[in-house]
Coordinates of C-alpha atoms in Angstrom, one line a residue:
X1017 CA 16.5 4.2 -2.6
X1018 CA 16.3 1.3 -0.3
X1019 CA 15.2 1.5 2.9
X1020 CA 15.3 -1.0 5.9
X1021 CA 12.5 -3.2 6.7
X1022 CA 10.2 -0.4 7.9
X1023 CA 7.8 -1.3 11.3
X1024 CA 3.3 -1.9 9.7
X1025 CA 2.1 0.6 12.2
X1026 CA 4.2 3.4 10.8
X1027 CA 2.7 2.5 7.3
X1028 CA -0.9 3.9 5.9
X1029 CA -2.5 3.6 2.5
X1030 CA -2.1 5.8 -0.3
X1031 CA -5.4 7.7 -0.7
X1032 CA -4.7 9.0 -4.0
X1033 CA -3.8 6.1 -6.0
X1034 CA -5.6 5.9 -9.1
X1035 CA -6.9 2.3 -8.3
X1036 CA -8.7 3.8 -4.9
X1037 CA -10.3 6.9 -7.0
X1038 CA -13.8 4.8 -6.2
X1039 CA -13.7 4.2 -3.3
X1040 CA -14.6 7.5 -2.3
X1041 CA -13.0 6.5 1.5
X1042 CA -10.8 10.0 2.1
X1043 CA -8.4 8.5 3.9
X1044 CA -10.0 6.5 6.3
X1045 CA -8.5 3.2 6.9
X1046 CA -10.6 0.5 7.6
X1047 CA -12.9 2.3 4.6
X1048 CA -10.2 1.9 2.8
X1049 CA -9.6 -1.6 4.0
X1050 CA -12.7 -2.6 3.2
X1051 CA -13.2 -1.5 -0.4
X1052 CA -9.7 -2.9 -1.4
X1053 CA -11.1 -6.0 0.3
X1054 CA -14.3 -6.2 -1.7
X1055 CA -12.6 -4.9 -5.2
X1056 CA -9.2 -5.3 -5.3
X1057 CA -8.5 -9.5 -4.8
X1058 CA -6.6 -8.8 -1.7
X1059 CA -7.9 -12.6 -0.6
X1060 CA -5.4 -14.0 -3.4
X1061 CA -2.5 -11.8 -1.9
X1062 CA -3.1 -12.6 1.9
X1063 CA -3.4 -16.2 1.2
X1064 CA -0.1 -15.8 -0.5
X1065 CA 1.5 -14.2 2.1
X1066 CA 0.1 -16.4 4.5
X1067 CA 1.8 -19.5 2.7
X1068 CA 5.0 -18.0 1.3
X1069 CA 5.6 -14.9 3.7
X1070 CA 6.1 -11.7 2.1
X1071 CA 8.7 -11.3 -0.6
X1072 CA 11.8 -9.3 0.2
X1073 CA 12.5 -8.8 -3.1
X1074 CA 9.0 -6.7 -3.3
X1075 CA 9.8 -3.7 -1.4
X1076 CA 7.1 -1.5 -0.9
X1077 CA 7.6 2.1 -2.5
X1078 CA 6.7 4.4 0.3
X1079 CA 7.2 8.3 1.3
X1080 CA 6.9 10.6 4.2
X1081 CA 3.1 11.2 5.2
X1082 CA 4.3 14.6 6.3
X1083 CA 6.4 17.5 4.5
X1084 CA 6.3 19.5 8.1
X1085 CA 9.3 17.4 10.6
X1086 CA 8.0 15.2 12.8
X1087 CA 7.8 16.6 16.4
X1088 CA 9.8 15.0 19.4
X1089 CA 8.7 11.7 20.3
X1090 CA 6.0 11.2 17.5
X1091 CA 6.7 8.8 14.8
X1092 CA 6.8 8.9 11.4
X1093 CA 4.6 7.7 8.9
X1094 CA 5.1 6.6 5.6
X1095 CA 2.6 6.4 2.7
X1096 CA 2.7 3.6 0.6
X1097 CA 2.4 4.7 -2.8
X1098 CA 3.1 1.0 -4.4
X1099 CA 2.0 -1.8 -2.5
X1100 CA -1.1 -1.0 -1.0
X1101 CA -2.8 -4.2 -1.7
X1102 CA 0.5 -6.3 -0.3
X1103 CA 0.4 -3.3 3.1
X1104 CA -3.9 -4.8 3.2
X1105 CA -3.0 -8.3 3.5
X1106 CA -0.7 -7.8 5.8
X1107 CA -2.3 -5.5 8.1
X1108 CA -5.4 -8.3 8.0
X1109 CA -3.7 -11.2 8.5
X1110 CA -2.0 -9.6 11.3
X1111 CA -5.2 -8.2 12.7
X1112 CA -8.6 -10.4 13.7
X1113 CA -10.3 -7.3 14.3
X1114 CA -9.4 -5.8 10.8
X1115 CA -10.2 -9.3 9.4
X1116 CA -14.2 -9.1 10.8
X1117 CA -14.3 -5.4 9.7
X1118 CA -13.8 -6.5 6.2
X1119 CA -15.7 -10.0 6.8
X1120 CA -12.5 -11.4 5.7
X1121 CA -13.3 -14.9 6.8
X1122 CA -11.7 -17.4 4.4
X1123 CA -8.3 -16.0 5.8
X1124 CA -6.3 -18.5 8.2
X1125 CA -5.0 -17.6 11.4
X1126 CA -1.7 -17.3 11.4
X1127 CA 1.1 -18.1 14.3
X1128 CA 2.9 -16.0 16.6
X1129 CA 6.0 -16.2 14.5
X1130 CA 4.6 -15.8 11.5
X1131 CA 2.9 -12.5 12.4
X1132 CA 6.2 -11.4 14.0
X1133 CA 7.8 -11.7 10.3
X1134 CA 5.3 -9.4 9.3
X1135 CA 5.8 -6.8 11.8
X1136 CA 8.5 -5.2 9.9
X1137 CA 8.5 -5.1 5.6
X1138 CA 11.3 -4.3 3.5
X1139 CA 10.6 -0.6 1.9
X1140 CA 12.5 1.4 -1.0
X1141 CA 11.7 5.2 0.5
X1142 CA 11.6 7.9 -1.6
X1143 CA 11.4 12.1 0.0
X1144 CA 8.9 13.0 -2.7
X1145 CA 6.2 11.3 -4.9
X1146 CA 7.9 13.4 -8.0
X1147 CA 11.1 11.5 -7.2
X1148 CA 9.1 7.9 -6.8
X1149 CA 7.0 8.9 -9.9
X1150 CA 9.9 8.2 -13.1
X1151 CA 10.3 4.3 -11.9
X1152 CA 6.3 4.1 -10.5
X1153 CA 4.7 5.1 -13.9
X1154 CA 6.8 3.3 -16.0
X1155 CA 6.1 0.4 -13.9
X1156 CA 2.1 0.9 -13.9
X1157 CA 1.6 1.9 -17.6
X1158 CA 3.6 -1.4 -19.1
X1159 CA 1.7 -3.9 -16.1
X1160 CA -1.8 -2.5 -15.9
X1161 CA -3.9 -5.5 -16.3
X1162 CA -6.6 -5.6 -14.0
X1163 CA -7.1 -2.1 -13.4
X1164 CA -10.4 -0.4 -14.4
X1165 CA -10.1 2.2 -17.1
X1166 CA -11.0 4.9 -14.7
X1167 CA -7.6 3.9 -12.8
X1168 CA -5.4 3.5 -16.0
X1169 CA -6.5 6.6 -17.4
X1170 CA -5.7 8.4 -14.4
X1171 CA -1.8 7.0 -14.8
X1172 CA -1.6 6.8 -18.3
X1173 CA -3.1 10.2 -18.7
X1174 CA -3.2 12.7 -15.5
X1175 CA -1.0 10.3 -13.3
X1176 CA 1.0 13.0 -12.2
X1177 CA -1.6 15.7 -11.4
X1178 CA -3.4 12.8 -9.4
X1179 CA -0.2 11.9 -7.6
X1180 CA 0.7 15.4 -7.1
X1181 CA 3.6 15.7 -8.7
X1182 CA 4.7 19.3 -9.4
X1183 CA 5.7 19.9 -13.1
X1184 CA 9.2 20.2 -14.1

């Protein structure tokens, strides 16, 4: 399902993907932050971005953070199940703050405009992570290089227990 370019500050990190299971960061962000910053090569990704903008063609593969509706006036948030090290980089080249949190100081500063083009990033949304999980594993289990065998074997293996994805 595609979805329209979707705002950062509605987006948060997946928690439960297998690649985080170290991390041992609940779901804190900048904890989060920071370990994907010191383990997962976000550098490579936000100087990317920074030169080439980010890809529309890479949606990110998101879902509602809440099952309950959202009350009146209060926004929703997504959870990006595919994409958290793309939603990283972006959230720290958009944010100095962020970026001396992490001690991410190789990154450049970008321009007005160009953090304006990263305000909003195209999504593909999907209601539940059983519905995202079909195209998501297939995706992980034939492009895994990199991950640690901790992380593979949670998708090749018990991905969908770890993802909570009911059987049937």
């Amino acid at each position: 399902m595609e979805g329209c370019p979707d705002e950062v500050d509605q987006l948060i990190l997946d928690p439960d993907n297998p690649r985080l299971a170290s991390a041992d960061a609940g779901t804190d962000k900048k904890a989060l932050l920071k370990f994907m910053w010191e383990e997962m090569a976000v550098d490579e990704v936000a100087l990317s971005i920074a030169a080439n903008g980010f890809f529309q063609e890479e949606p990110l593969l998101i879902i509602p953070a809440a099952e309950k509706p959202k009350k009146d006036g209060e926004e929703q948030k997504y959870i990006v199940v595919e994409g958290n090290r793309r939603l990283c980089a972006v959230m720290l080249l958009r944010d100095p703050k962020l970026r001396e949190f992490v001690k991410a100081t190789d990154l450049p500063t970008l321009t007005q405009k160009q953090i304006a083009d990263l305000d909003n990033l195209p999504v593909s949304i999907y209601d539940t992570r059983k519905e995202l999980w079909a195209y998501f594993g297939f995706r992980h289990i034939n492009r895994r290089q990199g991950m640690g065998l901790r992380a593979e074997g949670q998708i090749r293996g018990h991905g969908p227990r770890e993802y909570k994805v009911p059987p049937g």
